[in-house]
């Protein structure tokens, strides 16, 4: 074997094992690498055999649907209308059966050595109640992954992105961990592009849903430099004859995900409860980008006495506040120290209302009389100075 042939063989071996071009291969058919971990996800209507699934050494975990939207109403007997009362009872029965199935599947999966997780399908409605509903439904253990499922950026059909942030924060408050974010490519791109407006959602570990063999041109690299899970197979691209990956014990309606790590690494990293690092946008404004203020702001003025006067310093200044609705100036004479203190207290107390206060004007020098009108450039807006004058 020549040196060139041996070099090619080494390269090919590294390529197949994912060791040489790791950064590139994670976005291009990583399921072809037999060292990469497989994760399945499903819901109550999927039919699968967990004992057969566990025989696939690449399958490391199963994520099951937990709660869906707002909690079910269990006060059905309080409903007067008979048809609505029966509908309420049916919804509650379905809820109870699905939760029992969830608990049974969880116990079996964990007994077979699989890692477990659950997701909440976000719907319009109170995000705090939905977060509590998810925790009450799934009773997540410390080693179980939690996820919020935002199917699309459509607040009329699914939980809004702003509410998803509240949901994630409440999950963190109650469990000490953040959930993973499951969403599609378009929504993920929107979140990445608006990461300053969505500082929590854009930093949740990303469970990315896209059914293509190459996502490198489309991956939303905002704060996300990588996915934690990539859902690459569902009914969208899996038929009876051809499927990117079909584990034993499943049919083509099961969703299949890949992780950019081995089974051992995945089990060690599970359940992804933190935030990814924040990466500022390239066009983030800086203080140097702020346009200059066009009108000079005068806080107070006291013109020094000209030589040869020495030692005689007038320590007072005349301040005026415009009184609404008359627009007249009300004068008060203060020492410079008292005015400075008043201004400082005003700023510290009402800084947030800087642009919602009365105009404040001072004379150009302490020697001017109160009856003289203040010059226009001396007029300023300052936070609620009136209570201190």
XYZ file of C-alpha atoms in Angstrom:
389
model
C 0.000 0.000 0.000
C 1.477 3.370 -1.009
C 1.706 6.354 1.342
C -1.053 8.154 -0.579
C -3.412 5.178 -0.337
C -2.688 4.756 3.386
C -3.353 8.465 3.977
C -6.672 8.200 2.178
C -7.582 5.161 4.268
C -6.858 7.063 7.488
C -8.962 9.979 6.261
C -11.832 7.689 5.321
C -11.721 5.950 8.704
C -11.788 9.286 10.513
C -14.649 10.452 8.331
C -16.744 7.389 9.116
C -16.085 7.691 12.848
C -16.856 11.388 12.942
C -13.460 12.283 14.341
C -11.917 14.388 11.581
C -14.684 16.535 10.138
C -16.853 16.617 13.214
C -17.897 20.253 12.843
C -19.111 19.711 9.290
C -20.662 16.272 9.670
C -22.981 17.295 12.517
C -25.167 19.148 9.984
C -24.986 16.587 7.172
C -26.621 13.174 7.710
C -25.030 12.483 11.106
C -27.217 9.374 11.499
C -24.914 7.684 9.019
C -22.289 7.727 11.737
C -23.034 4.645 13.846
C -21.375 6.239 16.867
C -24.057 8.933 17.119
C -26.859 8.498 19.663
C -30.499 8.103 18.588
C -33.419 9.522 20.591
C -37.069 8.694 19.896
C -40.096 10.796 20.681
C -43.775 9.955 20.534
C -47.188 10.556 22.068
C -50.108 8.576 23.420
C -51.439 7.497 20.010
C -48.133 6.040 18.792
C -47.817 2.289 18.961
C -44.332 0.944 19.728
C -42.542 -1.816 21.609
C -40.070 -0.447 24.151
C -38.452 -3.829 24.765
C -37.617 -4.133 21.048
C -36.487 -0.504 20.881
C -34.041 -1.029 23.738
C -32.283 -3.740 21.704
C -30.899 -1.045 19.391
C -27.636 -0.028 21.070
C -27.781 3.413 19.439
C -31.125 4.328 21.027
C -30.251 6.213 24.199
C -33.484 7.940 25.236
C -37.195 8.383 24.697
C -39.071 11.697 24.936
C -42.834 11.364 25.406
C -45.550 13.939 25.065
C -46.723 15.107 28.445
C -49.301 17.841 28.811
C -51.113 19.784 26.129
C -52.134 23.395 26.605
C -54.222 24.376 29.607
C -55.186 21.807 32.257
C -58.425 19.910 31.818
C -61.486 21.053 33.732
C -62.362 18.435 36.360
C -65.348 20.329 37.813
C -67.670 18.831 35.199
C -70.643 18.531 37.546
C -70.745 22.299 37.881
C -71.587 22.653 34.171
C -75.318 23.115 33.671
C -75.565 22.227 29.981
C -75.822 18.413 29.683
C -73.913 18.169 26.389
C -71.074 20.357 27.648
C -70.955 18.386 30.874
C -70.612 15.093 28.974
C -67.892 16.622 26.767
C -66.048 17.733 29.893
C -66.203 14.216 31.336
C -64.870 12.676 28.123
C -61.958 15.126 28.047
C -61.168 14.317 31.660
C -61.301 10.558 30.994
C -58.945 10.929 28.021
C -56.649 13.035 30.160
C -56.569 10.416 32.931
C -55.945 7.529 30.518
C -53.152 9.355 28.667
C -51.444 10.259 31.940
C -51.619 6.679 33.150
C -50.121 5.501 29.854
C -47.379 8.096 30.184
C -46.435 6.921 33.670
C -46.407 3.266 32.588
C -44.208 3.890 29.582
C -41.843 5.992 31.660
C -41.310 3.279 34.238
C -40.711 0.623 31.563
C -38.307 2.781 29.520
C -36.184 3.679 32.528
C -36.145 0.037 33.654
C -34.747 -0.876 30.219
C -31.907 1.630 30.655
C -33.259 4.424 28.450
C -33.099 8.052 29.454
C -36.510 9.689 29.703
C -37.962 13.066 28.855
C -41.278 14.826 28.316
C -42.545 17.791 26.333
C -45.432 20.204 26.716
C -47.334 21.305 23.617
C -47.715 25.070 24.057
C -51.131 26.523 23.283
C -52.642 29.997 23.652
C -53.421 30.663 27.281
C -51.803 31.476 30.600
C -48.166 30.248 30.401
C -47.842 29.980 34.199
C -50.838 27.661 34.401
C -49.483 25.625 31.500
C -46.093 25.273 33.208
C -47.782 24.104 36.406
C -49.933 21.743 34.346
C -46.829 20.247 32.722
C -45.107 19.668 36.070
C -48.239 18.199 37.658
C -48.763 15.897 34.676
C -45.204 14.615 34.260
C -43.800 14.904 37.809
C -40.303 15.225 36.301
C -37.424 13.608 38.161
C -34.050 15.339 38.293
C -32.660 13.107 35.529
C -35.570 13.642 33.108
C -35.493 16.083 30.213
C -38.207 18.741 29.958
C -39.138 20.494 26.712
C -41.519 23.164 25.461
C -42.956 22.417 22.019
C -43.668 25.519 19.909
C -44.942 24.095 16.643
C -45.049 27.416 14.810
C -44.772 31.156 15.343
C -48.543 31.618 15.259
C -49.919 32.919 18.591
C -53.497 32.210 17.478
C -52.786 28.459 17.337
C -49.793 27.951 19.598
C -48.159 29.563 22.591
C -46.627 32.925 21.693
C -42.865 33.303 21.866
C -43.187 35.860 24.675
C -45.375 33.440 26.673
C -42.891 30.642 25.971
C -40.262 32.712 27.762
C -42.544 33.019 30.784
C -43.218 29.273 30.640
C -39.481 28.523 30.617
C -38.791 30.887 33.502
C -41.533 29.301 35.608
C -40.200 25.821 34.888
C -36.794 27.053 36.084
C -38.397 28.569 39.183
C -40.143 25.342 40.151
C -37.550 22.757 39.141
C -34.229 24.591 39.107
C -33.710 23.701 35.431
C -34.642 25.209 32.083
C -36.532 23.209 29.451
C -35.284 22.399 25.972
C -36.958 24.272 23.095
C -38.506 22.173 20.326
C -39.405 24.086 17.176
C -39.134 24.135 13.390
C -36.590 25.849 11.183
C -38.596 29.002 10.408
C -39.484 29.694 14.028
C -35.952 28.928 15.182
C -34.603 31.393 12.646
C -36.988 34.098 13.873
C -35.949 33.514 17.482
C -32.253 33.604 16.550
C -32.704 36.860 14.627
C -34.620 38.441 17.551
C -32.504 37.089 20.369
C -32.211 40.475 22.076
C -36.001 40.575 22.362
C -36.181 36.900 23.418
C -33.170 36.573 25.744
C -34.338 33.364 27.459
C -36.019 31.553 24.571
C -33.040 32.126 22.281
C -30.706 30.504 24.821
C -32.677 27.359 25.577
C -30.966 24.224 24.237
C -32.375 23.686 20.759
C -34.303 20.609 19.689
C -34.393 21.293 15.967
C -37.059 19.829 13.648
C -36.040 19.702 9.990
C -36.437 16.724 7.663
C -33.502 17.194 5.331
C -30.147 15.487 5.071
C -28.219 18.772 5.117
C -29.179 21.619 7.438
C -25.902 23.548 7.267
C -27.305 26.270 4.941
C -30.401 26.748 7.103
C -29.298 26.305 10.702
C -30.221 29.416 12.750
C -26.853 30.293 14.252
C -27.763 33.074 16.668
C -26.943 32.029 20.193
C -27.190 28.450 18.918
C -23.969 27.154 17.454
C -25.216 23.565 17.541
C -28.385 21.603 18.231
C -28.706 19.289 21.212
C -31.232 17.187 19.279
C -32.169 17.147 15.608
C -35.498 15.563 14.676
C -34.651 14.276 11.221
C -37.324 11.605 10.687
C -41.115 11.652 10.971
C -44.035 10.733 8.757
C -42.953 13.646 6.546
C -39.987 11.752 5.135
C -40.462 8.141 6.226
C -42.431 5.709 4.066
C -42.944 1.962 4.264
C -40.227 1.404 1.673
C -37.718 4.095 2.566
C -36.868 5.810 5.842
C -33.681 7.593 6.981
C -33.707 5.538 10.190
C -36.294 3.143 11.613
C -35.474 1.560 14.975
C -36.814 -1.912 15.798
C -40.176 -2.019 17.511
C -41.458 1.119 15.778
C -43.516 2.055 12.748
C -42.967 4.979 10.410
C -45.097 7.346 12.518
C -42.479 7.506 15.279
C -40.193 10.545 15.335
C -36.456 9.908 15.318
C -33.800 12.334 16.530
C -30.014 12.449 16.442
C -27.543 13.925 18.930
C -24.080 15.098 18.029
C -22.523 12.786 20.624
C -22.164 9.139 21.494
C -24.649 7.224 23.638
C -22.290 7.485 26.616
C -21.828 11.230 26.126
C -25.556 11.786 25.737
C -26.429 9.921 28.928
C -23.771 11.864 30.782
C -25.054 15.230 29.468
C -28.775 14.478 29.835
C -31.124 16.298 30.649
C -29.710 19.627 29.280
C -31.037 21.908 32.003
C -28.981 25.056 31.418
C -28.785 27.919 28.935
C -26.409 28.228 26.004
C -23.980 31.146 25.944
C -25.303 34.452 24.649
C -23.675 35.737 21.455
C -24.376 39.434 20.676
C -25.524 40.218 17.119
C -22.957 41.669 14.729
C -25.056 44.837 14.383
C -25.497 45.392 18.122
C -25.557 49.173 18.758
C -22.728 50.564 20.877
C -22.594 53.810 22.882
C -20.553 55.334 20.076
C -23.481 54.738 17.700
C -25.828 56.902 19.765
C -26.698 60.121 17.902
C -25.527 63.317 19.642
C -28.126 65.252 21.607
C -29.103 68.223 19.524
C -30.197 70.596 22.298
C -27.810 71.294 25.200
C -29.133 70.326 28.610
C -28.587 72.822 31.422
C -28.889 71.316 34.898
C -27.893 74.469 36.816
C -25.725 77.494 36.181
C -23.888 79.929 38.379
C -21.619 82.398 36.645
C -18.451 83.109 38.630
C -17.765 86.708 39.597
C -15.153 88.430 37.480
C -11.822 89.633 38.895
C -10.794 91.628 40.830
C -13.624 90.481 43.119
C -12.256 87.810 45.429
C -13.779 85.808 48.212
C -17.285 87.104 47.707
C -19.047 84.130 46.136
C -22.815 84.204 45.885
C -23.957 80.767 47.055
C -27.535 81.035 45.816
C -29.253 80.347 42.536
C -32.761 81.096 41.367
C -34.688 78.109 40.041
C -38.094 78.134 38.429
C -40.608 75.403 37.694
C -43.304 75.726 35.084
C -46.698 75.291 36.715
C -49.343 73.542 34.625
C -51.836 74.426 33.232
C -51.055 78.153 33.475
C -47.517 77.817 32.151
C -46.260 80.407 34.642
C -42.891 80.211 36.361
C -42.886 79.707 40.112
C -39.617 80.903 41.629
C -37.674 79.520 44.554
C -34.249 80.672 45.684
C -31.943 77.857 46.789
C -28.346 77.435 47.693
C -26.286 75.630 45.076
C -25.839 72.679 47.458
C -29.581 72.405 48.074
C -30.314 72.488 44.358
C -27.693 69.802 43.712
C -29.208 67.606 46.413
C -32.705 68.120 45.005
C -31.569 67.156 41.543
C -29.807 64.035 42.834
C -32.851 62.910 44.811
C -35.071 63.516 41.818
C -32.880 61.404 39.555
C -32.596 58.531 42.011
C -36.319 58.424 42.702
C -37.806 58.929 39.276
C -35.149 58.183 36.687
C -37.535 55.878 34.782
C -39.888 58.797 34.097
C -37.270 61.104 32.645
C -39.389 62.111 29.679
C -42.708 62.452 31.482
C -41.990 65.402 33.781
C -42.510 69.137 33.909
C -40.076 71.481 32.198
C -37.555 72.927 34.639
C -35.839 76.237 33.958
C -33.077 78.159 35.655
C -31.820 81.673 35.149
C -28.468 81.980 33.463
C -26.838 83.412 36.594
C -27.619 83.907 40.244
C -27.538 87.702 39.870
C -30.600 87.801 37.595
C -33.915 88.699 39.036
C -36.749 86.199 39.290
C -39.008 88.475 37.295
C -36.790 88.120 34.255
C -37.775 85.459 31.780
C -35.440 82.456 31.445
C -33.673 82.035 28.127
C -34.964 79.270 25.881
C -31.709 77.237 25.910
C -31.908 77.128 29.710
C -35.111 75.157 29.684
C -34.712 71.484 30.430
C -36.804 68.485 31.360
C -35.896 66.985 34.678
C -37.672 64.361 36.780
C -40.247 65.802 39.149
C -38.159 68.506 40.760
C -41.228 70.255 42.183
C -41.507 68.235 45.451
C -37.941 69.225 46.380
C -38.239 72.975 45.753
